[in-house]
Amino acid sequence: MSPASKVVVILCGILGLLLHDPLATQTTLAGTEIAEGLSLLQHRGQDAAGIVTCGSGGRFYQVKANGMVRDVFDAPAVAGLKGWMGVGHVRYPTAGSSAHAEAQPFYVNSPYGIVFAHNGNIVNTPSLRQFLDVDAHRHINTDSDSELLLNILANNLQKTGKFRINEEDIFTAIGDLTRSCIGAYACVAMIAGFGLIVFRDPNGIRPAGIATRKGARGGTDYLVASESVVAQGLGFTEWEDVKAGEAIIITRSNISRRQVATPQAFAPDIFEHVYFARPDSTIDGISVYRSRMKMGDLLAETVKKELAKANLEIDVVIPVPDTSRTAALNCAQALNIPYREGFVKNRYVGRTFIMPGQTQRRKNVRRKLNAMPEEFAGKTVMLVDDSIVRGTTSKEIVQMAKDVGAKRVIFASCAPPIRYSNVYGIDMPSPHELIAHGRTTEEIAEHIGADLVIYQTLEDLVESCRQFNPSIKQFDCSVFTGEYVTGGVDERYLEHIQRLRNDNAKAKKNAQAVEAIEANEGGCNGPMNGSDALIGRSDSIMGLSNHSPKIGATNMPTPNDTIGLHNSWYGQ
């Protein structure tokens, strides 16, 4: 595969914070609150975390590394994140490596100094990469489409040729980006010494919102985040979703909004409600918790029909923790059947369907869950899960239930069969690794060892979300239907994604990344972007200084404080 055809797709959490009063940051650092906020988005990415803050004179301070938020941002690391605004990111990789260089936020120094974090995936990366190389002459250092987006934005701003740009220039640059970049993206950017920018793709596939809080000495603090739970946790109010195709510019003195994209069908990803988002979040006006309650109610209707066809009765409903608990409880209540907690979850094992190999996933299912025999022995049990992806977890869970004495096991999914790749930023594997791809429901039941598998209908899943916001006419349901709302997804692209996403390809790529890091220890021939650039001799390092004592060099060249946009409010 040529370098130009590589792509990295990510499901992530993004966060931006702007504190109104720079003097208040002497006691309250933006970095501290961003780290706290990222911990509330940890469910959206457990592979890597990063924060870049902006302090006096437009100076940037960075900490990012592979690992969980609590491990990356210890007290010494956070203490180095000076400044009054910043951008944070958590991620897991879906294709490509887990190298430090692909941890976000990304940074370019020209023009003006821009820091960028992104959630989603671009589907026309080869043409964008060629344009940046041949026409814009901008160097792309990683396989991440997030870096592509940043450089498209930077190039659009640089084309103005201005020493100082204005809001009109920024809106125009983002509008041009939405017309050239096809796919799903929720983005937050920070321009040195100036403010924050947030924008969302024309279809609004990936989520983002803003909230406000009264500043420490008057004025207004602003928060940008993937989910509303961050606003609640940090004491922000008046949460409002960023509209599809909308761009918002936030400075200390002003907030400006504009619809910059050509109008498209609003189609948020329904899988956010099925699985990824926290239940205490509200996304696009829909309570995730309430939508899952409704999923359970409607699933019960399908269960009644399927049980009657199979001439079966169930004794107990047991959820597969944690995401399916809400739906399972409502389903049990609607069926008038006892609900029981039959599995105890080890909370220190990550999500299994995003783990980097089938063998590791299988092992971690048993580490993750433990069955309580008294809830299964001699009973016909209906297990309820949010979805069935590869089927690895489902198969192991069914076997665990039978091992502790279940007479029959019925497996119910709150989502319809997942038969197609997700190309918009969620790690659905290649189709041949999806258990529902090319199989009937009966064949799926046989494969996972269940006596019966029952799926939620697509119509009921859509209704469970849309009833809370009737203005949403459609959702992105491409993993169930194979219909991609943005266009630009053909068989060639899907074959390309399949080559990247299969487990063998991931294992090979990660092994190559490890070899590259080992080969370049102490030298300067490795990646020179992101935190990989911060490993080795201090005299060979380019880019932002990384202040984490776990990452490496801190004696970086002093940044030029004069670079960046002038903020007329600052210093007055």
Coordinates of C-alpha atoms in Angstrom, one line a residue:
M1 CA 0.0 0.0 0.0
S2 CA 1.4 3.4 -0.9
P3 CA 1.8 6.0 1.8
A4 CA -0.7 8.2 0.0
S5 CA -3.5 5.6 0.5
K6 CA -3.0 5.2 4.2
V7 CA -5.8 6.3 6.6
V8 CA -6.3 6.3 10.3
V9 CA -9.9 6.4 11.7
I10 CA -10.6 7.1 15.3
L11 CA -13.4 7.4 17.7
C12 CA -12.3 10.0 20.2
G13 CA -13.3 12.6 22.7
I14 CA -12.5 16.3 22.1
L15 CA -12.4 19.1 24.6
G16 CA -11.6 22.8 24.5
L17 CA -11.6 25.3 27.4
L18 CA -11.2 29.1 27.4
L19 CA -11.0 31.0 30.7
H20 CA -12.0 34.6 30.5
D21 CA -9.7 36.1 33.1
P22 CA -5.9 35.5 32.5
L23 CA -5.2 36.6 36.1
A24 CA -7.4 33.9 37.5
T25 CA -5.1 31.3 35.8
Q26 CA -2.5 32.1 38.4
T27 CA -4.5 29.8 40.7
T28 CA -6.7 28.0 38.2
L29 CA -4.9 26.5 35.2
A30 CA -6.9 25.6 32.1
G31 CA -4.8 22.4 31.9
T32 CA -6.1 21.2 35.3
E33 CA -9.7 21.5 34.3
I34 CA -9.1 20.0 30.8
A35 CA -7.5 16.9 32.4
E36 CA -10.5 16.6 34.7
G37 CA -12.8 16.9 31.7
L38 CA -10.9 14.3 29.7
S39 CA -11.4 11.8 32.5
L40 CA -15.1 12.2 31.9
L41 CA -14.5 11.3 28.3
Q42 CA -12.3 8.3 29.0
H43 CA -14.9 5.9 27.7
R44 CA -14.4 7.5 24.2
G45 CA -10.8 6.6 24.0
Q46 CA -8.4 4.6 26.2
D47 CA -5.3 4.4 24.0
A48 CA -3.8 7.9 24.2
A49 CA -4.5 11.3 25.7
G50 CA -3.1 14.8 25.1
I51 CA -3.5 18.4 26.1
V52 CA -2.0 21.6 24.7
T53 CA -2.5 24.9 26.5
C54 CA -1.8 28.5 25.6
G55 CA -0.3 30.9 28.0
S56 CA 1.2 34.4 28.0
G57 CA 2.3 35.7 24.6
G58 CA 0.7 32.8 22.7
R59 CA 3.2 30.2 24.1
F60 CA 2.0 26.6 23.8
Y61 CA 2.6 23.9 26.5
Q62 CA 2.0 20.3 25.6
V63 CA 1.6 16.9 27.3
K64 CA 0.5 13.8 25.4
A65 CA 1.3 10.1 25.5
N66 CA -0.2 6.7 25.1
G67 CA -2.2 5.6 28.1
M68 CA -5.2 6.5 30.3
V69 CA -5.9 10.0 31.4
R70 CA -4.9 9.3 35.0
D71 CA -1.6 8.0 33.9
V72 CA -0.6 10.6 31.4
F73 CA -1.7 13.6 33.5
D74 CA -0.2 13.2 36.9
A75 CA 0.5 16.3 39.1
P76 CA 3.9 17.2 37.6
A77 CA 2.6 16.9 34.1
V78 CA -0.5 19.1 34.8
A79 CA 1.6 21.7 36.6
G80 CA 3.5 22.3 33.3
L81 CA 0.4 23.0 31.4
K82 CA 0.3 26.8 31.9
G83 CA -2.2 29.1 30.4
W84 CA -5.8 30.4 30.1
M85 CA -7.1 28.1 27.3
G86 CA -6.4 24.7 25.8
V87 CA -7.4 21.7 23.8
G88 CA -7.6 18.1 25.0
H89 CA -8.1 14.8 23.3
V90 CA -8.6 11.1 24.1
R91 CA -8.5 8.5 21.5
Y92 CA -8.2 4.9 20.5
P93 CA -6.8 3.8 17.1
T94 CA -8.9 1.8 14.7
A95 CA -6.5 1.4 11.8
G96 CA -2.8 2.3 11.9
S97 CA -0.4 2.3 14.8
S98 CA -0.6 3.3 18.4
A99 CA 2.5 5.4 18.1
H100 CA 2.9 8.5 20.2
A101 CA 3.2 10.6 17.0
E102 CA -0.5 9.9 16.3
A103 CA -1.7 11.1 19.7
Q104 CA -3.6 14.3 19.6
P105 CA -3.8 17.3 19.7
F106 CA -1.8 18.1 16.5
Y107 CA 0.1 21.3 16.0
V108 CA 1.3 23.5 13.1
N109 CA 3.3 26.6 13.6
S110 CA 2.3 28.2 10.3
P111 CA 0.2 30.2 10.0
Y112 CA -0.3 31.8 13.3
G113 CA 0.2 28.7 15.5
I114 CA -2.7 26.3 15.4
V115 CA -3.5 23.3 17.7
F116 CA -6.2 20.9 16.5
A117 CA -8.2 17.9 17.9
H118 CA -10.6 15.8 15.9
N119 CA -13.2 13.1 16.3
G120 CA -14.3 11.2 13.2
N121 CA -12.9 10.0 9.9
I122 CA -12.4 11.4 6.4
V123 CA -13.1 9.2 3.4
N124 CA -11.3 11.1 0.7
T125 CA -7.9 11.1 2.4
P126 CA -5.8 10.1 -0.7
S127 CA -6.9 13.1 -2.8
L128 CA -6.4 15.4 0.2
R129 CA -2.9 14.0 0.9
Q130 CA -2.0 14.5 -2.7
F131 CA -3.3 18.1 -2.7
L132 CA -1.3 19.0 0.4
D133 CA 1.9 17.5 -1.0
V134 CA 1.7 18.7 -4.6
D135 CA -0.2 22.0 -4.4
A136 CA 0.0 23.2 -0.8
H137 CA 3.5 21.9 -0.2
R138 CA 2.6 21.0 3.4
H139 CA 4.4 18.1 5.0
I140 CA 2.1 15.3 6.6
N141 CA 4.0 13.3 9.1
T142 CA 1.6 10.7 10.3
D143 CA -1.2 8.5 8.9
S144 CA -3.8 10.4 10.8
D145 CA -6.6 12.1 8.9
S146 CA -6.7 14.5 11.8
E147 CA -3.4 15.9 10.7
L148 CA -4.8 16.2 7.2
L149 CA -7.8 18.2 8.4
L150 CA -5.5 20.5 10.4
N151 CA -3.3 21.2 7.4
I152 CA -6.3 21.8 5.1
L153 CA -7.5 24.4 7.6
A154 CA -4.0 25.9 8.0
N155 CA -3.5 26.1 4.2
N156 CA -6.9 27.8 3.8
L157 CA -5.9 30.4 6.4
Q158 CA -2.5 30.9 4.9
K159 CA -4.0 31.6 1.4
T160 CA -5.3 34.9 2.9
G161 CA -1.7 36.2 2.9
K162 CA -2.6 38.3 5.9
F163 CA -0.4 39.1 8.9
R164 CA -3.5 39.2 11.1
I165 CA -6.7 37.4 10.0
N166 CA -10.2 38.2 11.1
E167 CA -13.3 36.2 11.9
E168 CA -14.5 36.4 8.3
D169 CA -11.3 34.8 7.1
I170 CA -11.7 32.0 9.6
F171 CA -15.3 31.3 8.7
T172 CA -14.4 31.3 5.0
A173 CA -11.5 28.9 5.7
I174 CA -13.7 26.4 7.5
G175 CA -16.4 26.7 4.9
D176 CA -13.9 25.7 2.2
L177 CA -12.7 22.8 4.4
T178 CA -16.2 21.4 4.6
R179 CA -16.5 21.4 0.8
S180 CA -13.2 19.6 0.3
C181 CA -13.2 17.1 3.2
I182 CA -15.8 14.3 2.9
G183 CA -16.7 12.3 6.0
A184 CA -17.4 12.8 9.7
Y185 CA -15.7 15.3 11.9
A186 CA -16.2 17.2 15.1
C187 CA -13.2 19.5 15.6
V188 CA -11.8 22.0 18.1
A189 CA -8.9 24.2 17.2
M190 CA -6.9 26.8 19.2
I191 CA -5.1 29.7 17.5
A192 CA -2.2 31.1 19.5
G193 CA -3.1 34.0 21.7
F194 CA -6.5 34.4 20.1
G195 CA -9.2 31.8 21.0
L196 CA -11.0 28.6 20.1
I197 CA -12.7 27.4 17.0
V198 CA -15.2 24.5 16.9
F199 CA -17.0 23.1 13.9
R200 CA -18.9 20.0 12.8
D201 CA -19.3 18.2 9.5
P202 CA -22.2 19.1 7.2
N203 CA -24.1 16.0 8.2
G204 CA -23.4 16.4 12.0
I205 CA -22.4 12.7 12.2
R206 CA -20.0 13.1 15.2
P207 CA -21.2 15.0 18.3
A208 CA -19.9 18.3 19.8
G209 CA -21.4 21.1 21.9
I210 CA -20.5 24.2 23.9
A211 CA -21.4 25.4 27.4
T212 CA -20.7 28.5 29.5
R213 CA -19.8 29.4 33.1
K214 CA -19.4 32.7 34.9
G215 CA -15.7 33.5 35.1
A216 CA -13.7 33.8 38.3
R217 CA -13.7 37.7 38.2
G218 CA -16.6 38.3 35.8
G219 CA -16.9 37.5 32.1
T220 CA -17.6 34.1 30.7
D221 CA -15.6 30.9 30.5
Y222 CA -16.4 28.6 27.5
L223 CA -16.2 24.9 27.2
V224 CA -16.3 22.7 24.0
A225 CA -16.7 19.0 24.4
S226 CA -17.9 15.8 22.7
E227 CA -20.6 15.1 25.4
S228 CA -22.6 17.2 27.8
V229 CA -21.4 15.2 30.8
V230 CA -18.2 17.2 30.8
A231 CA -20.1 20.5 31.2
Q232 CA -21.9 19.0 34.2
G233 CA -18.7 17.8 35.8
L234 CA -16.9 21.1 35.4
G235 CA -19.7 23.3 36.5
F236 CA -20.7 24.7 33.1
T237 CA -24.3 25.3 32.1
E238 CA -26.5 26.2 29.0
W239 CA -25.2 23.2 27.0
E240 CA -25.9 23.6 23.3
D241 CA -25.0 21.3 20.5
V242 CA -23.0 22.6 17.6
K243 CA -25.2 22.4 14.5
A244 CA -24.2 20.4 11.5
G245 CA -22.0 22.5 9.2
E246 CA -21.7 25.2 11.9
A247 CA -18.5 27.0 12.9
I248 CA -18.1 28.9 16.2
I249 CA -15.3 31.3 17.1
I250 CA -14.7 31.9 20.8
T251 CA -12.5 34.6 22.2
R252 CA -12.4 36.3 25.6
S253 CA -14.4 39.2 24.3
N254 CA -16.9 37.6 21.9
I255 CA -18.5 34.5 20.5
S256 CA -19.5 34.3 16.8
R257 CA -21.4 31.6 15.0
R258 CA -22.1 30.9 11.4
Q259 CA -23.4 28.2 9.1
V260 CA -20.5 27.7 6.8
A261 CA -21.3 24.4 5.0
T262 CA -23.6 23.8 2.1
P263 CA -26.8 22.4 3.7
Q264 CA -26.9 18.6 3.9
A265 CA -29.1 16.1 5.6
F266 CA -28.6 16.1 9.3
A267 CA -27.7 12.5 10.2
P268 CA -26.0 12.0 13.6
D269 CA -24.6 8.6 14.3
I270 CA -27.1 6.5 16.1
F271 CA -24.4 4.2 17.5
E272 CA -23.5 7.0 20.0
H273 CA -26.8 6.2 21.7
V274 CA -26.5 2.4 21.4
Y275 CA -23.0 2.1 22.8
F276 CA -20.4 4.9 23.0
A277 CA -21.9 7.9 24.8
R278 CA -22.3 8.0 28.5
P279 CA -25.9 7.5 29.7
D280 CA -25.7 10.8 31.6
S281 CA -25.0 12.7 28.4
T282 CA -27.5 14.5 26.1
I283 CA -26.5 14.5 22.4
D284 CA -28.4 16.5 19.8
G285 CA -31.2 17.0 22.3
I286 CA -31.6 13.3 23.0
S287 CA -31.0 11.9 26.5
V288 CA -28.8 8.9 26.0
Y289 CA -30.3 7.3 29.1
R290 CA -33.9 7.8 28.0
S291 CA -33.1 6.5 24.5
R292 CA -31.7 3.3 26.0
M293 CA -34.8 3.0 28.2
K294 CA -36.9 3.2 25.0
M295 CA -34.7 0.6 23.3
G296 CA -35.6 -1.8 26.1
D297 CA -39.3 -1.1 25.8
L298 CA -39.3 -1.7 22.1
L299 CA -37.0 -4.7 22.2
A300 CA -39.5 -6.3 24.6
E301 CA -42.2 -6.2 21.8
T302 CA -39.9 -8.0 19.4
V303 CA -38.9 -10.5 22.1
K304 CA -42.5 -11.4 22.7
K305 CA -43.0 -12.2 19.0
E306 CA -39.8 -14.2 18.7
L307 CA -40.4 -16.2 21.9
A308 CA -43.9 -17.1 20.7
K309 CA -42.5 -18.3 17.3
A310 CA -39.9 -20.5 19.1
N311 CA -42.4 -21.7 21.7
L312 CA -40.0 -20.6 24.5
E313 CA -40.4 -18.9 27.9
I314 CA -37.7 -17.2 29.8
D315 CA -37.1 -17.2 33.6
V316 CA -34.9 -14.2 34.0
V317 CA -33.4 -11.2 32.1
I318 CA -29.7 -10.5 32.7
P319 CA -27.7 -7.6 31.2
V320 CA -24.2 -7.8 29.8
P321 CA -22.7 -4.9 31.8
D322 CA -22.5 -2.0 31.6
T323 CA -24.0 -0.3 28.6
S324 CA -27.0 -2.6 28.2
R325 CA -28.2 -2.3 31.8
T326 CA -30.8 0.5 31.2
A327 CA -32.3 -1.3 28.2
A328 CA -32.3 -4.7 29.9
L329 CA -34.2 -3.4 33.0
N330 CA -36.9 -1.8 30.9
C331 CA -37.2 -4.9 28.7
A332 CA -37.6 -7.1 31.8
Q333 CA -40.3 -4.7 33.2
A334 CA -42.2 -4.7 29.9
L335 CA -42.0 -8.5 29.8
N336 CA -43.0 -8.8 33.5
I337 CA -40.0 -11.1 34.0
P338 CA -37.4 -10.8 36.8
Y339 CA -34.3 -8.7 36.2
R340 CA -31.1 -9.9 37.8
E341 CA -27.5 -8.9 37.8
G342 CA -25.8 -12.2 36.8
F343 CA -22.3 -10.8 35.8
V344 CA -19.8 -8.9 37.9
K345 CA -17.6 -6.7 35.9
N346 CA -13.9 -6.0 36.5
R347 CA -13.9 -2.2 35.7
Y348 CA -10.1 -2.2 35.0
V349 CA -10.3 -4.0 31.7
G350 CA -11.0 -2.0 28.7
R351 CA -13.7 -2.4 26.0
T352 CA -13.0 -5.7 24.2
F353 CA -14.2 -5.1 20.7
I354 CA -11.6 -2.4 20.3
M355 CA -8.7 -4.5 21.6
P356 CA -6.0 -5.2 19.0
G357 CA -6.3 -8.9 18.4
Q358 CA -8.9 -11.7 18.5
T359 CA -6.9 -13.8 21.0
Q360 CA -6.5 -10.9 23.4
R361 CA -10.2 -10.1 23.1
R362 CA -11.1 -13.6 24.0
K363 CA -8.9 -13.7 27.0
N364 CA -10.1 -10.4 28.3
V365 CA -13.8 -11.4 28.2
R366 CA -13.1 -13.8 31.0
R367 CA -11.0 -11.3 32.9
K368 CA -13.7 -8.7 32.4
L369 CA -16.7 -10.6 33.5
N370 CA -17.5 -13.2 36.2
A371 CA -20.8 -15.1 36.3
M372 CA -22.7 -15.7 39.5
P373 CA -24.0 -19.4 39.3
E374 CA -27.1 -18.9 41.5
E375 CA -28.6 -16.5 38.9
F376 CA -28.2 -19.0 36.0
A377 CA -28.5 -22.5 37.4
G378 CA -31.4 -24.4 35.9
K379 CA -32.9 -21.4 34.2
T380 CA -33.8 -20.2 30.7
V381 CA -31.9 -16.9 30.6
M382 CA -32.2 -14.0 28.3
L383 CA -29.0 -12.0 28.1
V384 CA -29.4 -8.5 26.8
D385 CA -26.4 -6.6 25.2
D386 CA -26.2 -3.3 23.4
S387 CA -25.0 -4.9 20.2
I388 CA -23.1 -7.9 18.7
V389 CA -20.1 -6.9 16.6
R390 CA -17.5 -9.6 16.1
G391 CA -19.4 -12.0 18.3
T392 CA -16.2 -12.9 20.3
T393 CA -17.6 -11.4 23.5
S394 CA -21.1 -12.8 22.9
K395 CA -19.8 -16.3 22.4
E396 CA -17.7 -16.3 25.5
I397 CA -20.6 -14.9 27.6
V398 CA -23.0 -17.5 26.4
Q399 CA -20.5 -20.2 27.3
M400 CA -20.0 -18.7 30.7
A401 CA -23.7 -18.8 31.3
K402 CA -23.9 -22.4 30.3
D403 CA -20.8 -23.3 32.4
V404 CA -22.6 -22.1 35.5
G405 CA -25.7 -24.1 34.8
A406 CA -28.0 -22.1 32.5
K407 CA -30.6 -24.5 30.9
R408 CA -31.0 -22.3 27.8
V409 CA -29.5 -19.0 26.7
I410 CA -31.3 -16.5 24.6
F411 CA -29.3 -13.5 23.4
A412 CA -31.0 -10.2 22.7
S413 CA -29.4 -7.2 21.0
C414 CA -30.5 -3.7 21.4
A415 CA -29.2 -2.9 18.0
P416 CA -29.9 -4.6 14.6
P417 CA -27.4 -6.9 12.9
I418 CA -24.2 -5.1 12.2
R419 CA -23.2 -6.1 8.7
Y420 CA -21.2 -3.3 7.2
S421 CA -18.1 -1.2 8.0
N422 CA -18.3 2.0 9.8
V423 CA -16.3 4.6 7.8
Y424 CA -17.1 7.6 10.1
G425 CA -14.8 7.1 13.0
I426 CA -15.9 3.9 14.9
D427 CA -13.8 0.8 14.9
M428 CA -16.1 -1.6 13.3
P429 CA -13.8 -4.3 11.9
S430 CA -13.7 -5.4 8.2
P431 CA -17.0 -7.0 7.1
H432 CA -15.7 -10.5 7.1
E433 CA -14.9 -10.1 10.8
L434 CA -18.4 -9.0 11.6
I435 CA -20.4 -12.0 12.8
A436 CA -23.6 -10.8 11.1
H437 CA -22.0 -10.3 7.7
G438 CA -23.3 -13.0 5.4
R439 CA -25.0 -14.9 8.2
T440 CA -28.7 -15.4 9.0
T441 CA -29.9 -14.9 12.6
E442 CA -30.1 -18.7 13.0
E443 CA -26.5 -19.1 11.9
I444 CA -25.4 -16.3 14.3
A445 CA -27.1 -18.1 17.2
E446 CA -25.3 -21.3 16.2
H447 CA -22.0 -19.6 16.0
I448 CA -22.2 -18.0 19.4
G449 CA -23.8 -21.1 21.0
A450 CA -27.1 -19.5 21.9
D451 CA -30.5 -21.2 21.7
L452 CA -32.0 -18.1 20.1
V453 CA -30.7 -14.7 19.0
I454 CA -33.1 -11.7 18.9
Y455 CA -32.3 -8.4 17.3
Q456 CA -33.9 -5.0 17.7
T457 CA -35.5 -3.9 14.4
L458 CA -33.9 -0.8 12.8
E459 CA -37.3 1.0 12.8
D460 CA -37.6 0.5 16.6
L461 CA -34.0 1.6 17.2
V462 CA -34.5 4.8 15.2
E463 CA -37.8 5.5 17.0
S464 CA -36.2 5.0 20.4
C465 CA -33.9 8.0 19.6
R466 CA -36.0 10.2 17.3
Q467 CA -39.0 10.4 19.7
F468 CA -36.9 12.6 22.0
N469 CA -36.0 15.0 19.1
P470 CA -38.6 14.7 16.3
S471 CA -36.7 17.4 14.3
I472 CA -34.1 14.7 13.4
K473 CA -35.4 13.1 10.3
Q474 CA -32.7 10.6 9.8
F475 CA -29.7 9.0 11.6
D476 CA -26.5 7.6 10.2
C477 CA -27.3 3.8 10.3
S478 CA -24.6 2.8 7.8
V479 CA -23.3 -0.1 9.9
F480 CA -26.8 -1.7 9.6
T481 CA -27.8 -0.7 6.1
G482 CA -24.6 -0.1 4.2
E483 CA -25.9 3.3 3.1
Y484 CA -23.3 6.1 3.6
V485 CA -24.9 9.6 3.9
T486 CA -21.8 11.6 2.9
G487 CA -21.3 9.8 -0.4
G488 CA -17.7 9.1 -1.6
V489 CA -17.8 5.6 -0.2
D490 CA -17.4 3.0 -3.0
E491 CA -16.3 -0.6 -3.2
R492 CA -12.7 0.4 -3.7
Y493 CA -12.7 2.5 -0.6
L494 CA -14.4 -0.3 1.4
E495 CA -11.8 -2.8 0.2
H496 CA -9.1 -0.3 1.3
I497 CA -10.6 0.0 4.7
Q498 CA -10.9 -3.8 5.0
R499 CA -7.2 -4.2 4.3
L500 CA -6.3 -1.7 7.0
R501 CA -8.7 -2.9 9.6
N502 CA -8.2 -6.6 9.7
D503 CA -6.4 -7.9 12.8
N504 CA -3.4 -9.2 10.8
A505 CA -2.8 -5.7 9.3
K506 CA -3.0 -4.0 12.6
A507 CA -0.6 -6.4 14.3
K508 CA 1.9 -6.0 11.5
K509 CA 1.7 -2.2 11.5
N510 CA 2.1 -2.0 15.3
A511 CA 5.1 -4.3 15.1
Q512 CA 6.7 -2.0 12.5
A513 CA 6.0 1.0 14.8
V514 CA 7.8 -0.7 17.7
E515 CA 10.7 -1.6 15.5
A516 CA 11.0 2.0 14.2
I517 CA 11.0 3.4 17.8
E518 CA 13.6 0.9 18.9
A519 CA 15.8 1.6 15.9
N520 CA 15.8 5.4 16.5
E521 CA 16.4 5.5 20.2
G522 CA 18.7 8.4 20.9
G523 CA 18.7 9.5 17.3
C524 CA 16.8 11.9 15.1
N525 CA 15.6 9.7 12.2
G526 CA 12.2 8.9 13.7
P527 CA 8.9 10.8 13.5
M528 CA 9.3 14.5 14.2
N529 CA 5.7 15.4 15.0
G530 CA 3.8 14.7 18.2
S531 CA 5.3 13.3 21.3
D532 CA 7.5 10.7 19.4
A533 CA 9.5 13.8 18.5
L534 CA 10.2 14.3 22.1
I535 CA 12.1 11.1 22.6
G536 CA 15.9 11.1 22.1
R537 CA 18.6 13.8 22.2
S538 CA 17.3 17.2 23.1
D539 CA 19.3 18.8 20.3
S540 CA 17.4 16.9 17.7
I541 CA 13.9 17.8 18.7
M542 CA 11.4 19.8 16.8
G543 CA 7.9 21.0 17.6
L544 CA 6.3 21.7 21.0
S545 CA 8.0 21.1 24.3
N546 CA 6.4 18.2 26.1
H547 CA 6.3 18.9 29.8
S548 CA 5.5 15.4 31.0
P549 CA 8.4 13.9 33.0
K550 CA 7.4 10.5 31.7
I551 CA 7.9 11.5 28.1
G552 CA 11.3 13.0 28.0
A553 CA 13.2 16.2 27.1
T554 CA 12.1 19.4 28.7
N555 CA 15.0 21.7 27.7
M556 CA 13.5 22.7 24.4
P557 CA 14.2 25.8 22.4
T558 CA 12.3 28.8 23.8
P559 CA 9.2 29.4 21.7
N560 CA 8.8 32.7 19.9
D561 CA 6.3 34.7 22.0
T562 CA 5.6 37.1 19.2
I563 CA 4.0 34.4 17.0
G564 CA 0.2 34.1 17.0
L565 CA -2.9 36.2 16.5
H566 CA -3.1 39.4 18.4
N567 CA -5.9 39.5 21.0
S568 CA -7.0 43.0 21.5
W569 CA -8.5 42.2 24.9
Y570 CA -5.3 40.8 26.3
G571 CA -3.5 43.0 28.6
Q572 CA -6.1 45.7 28.8

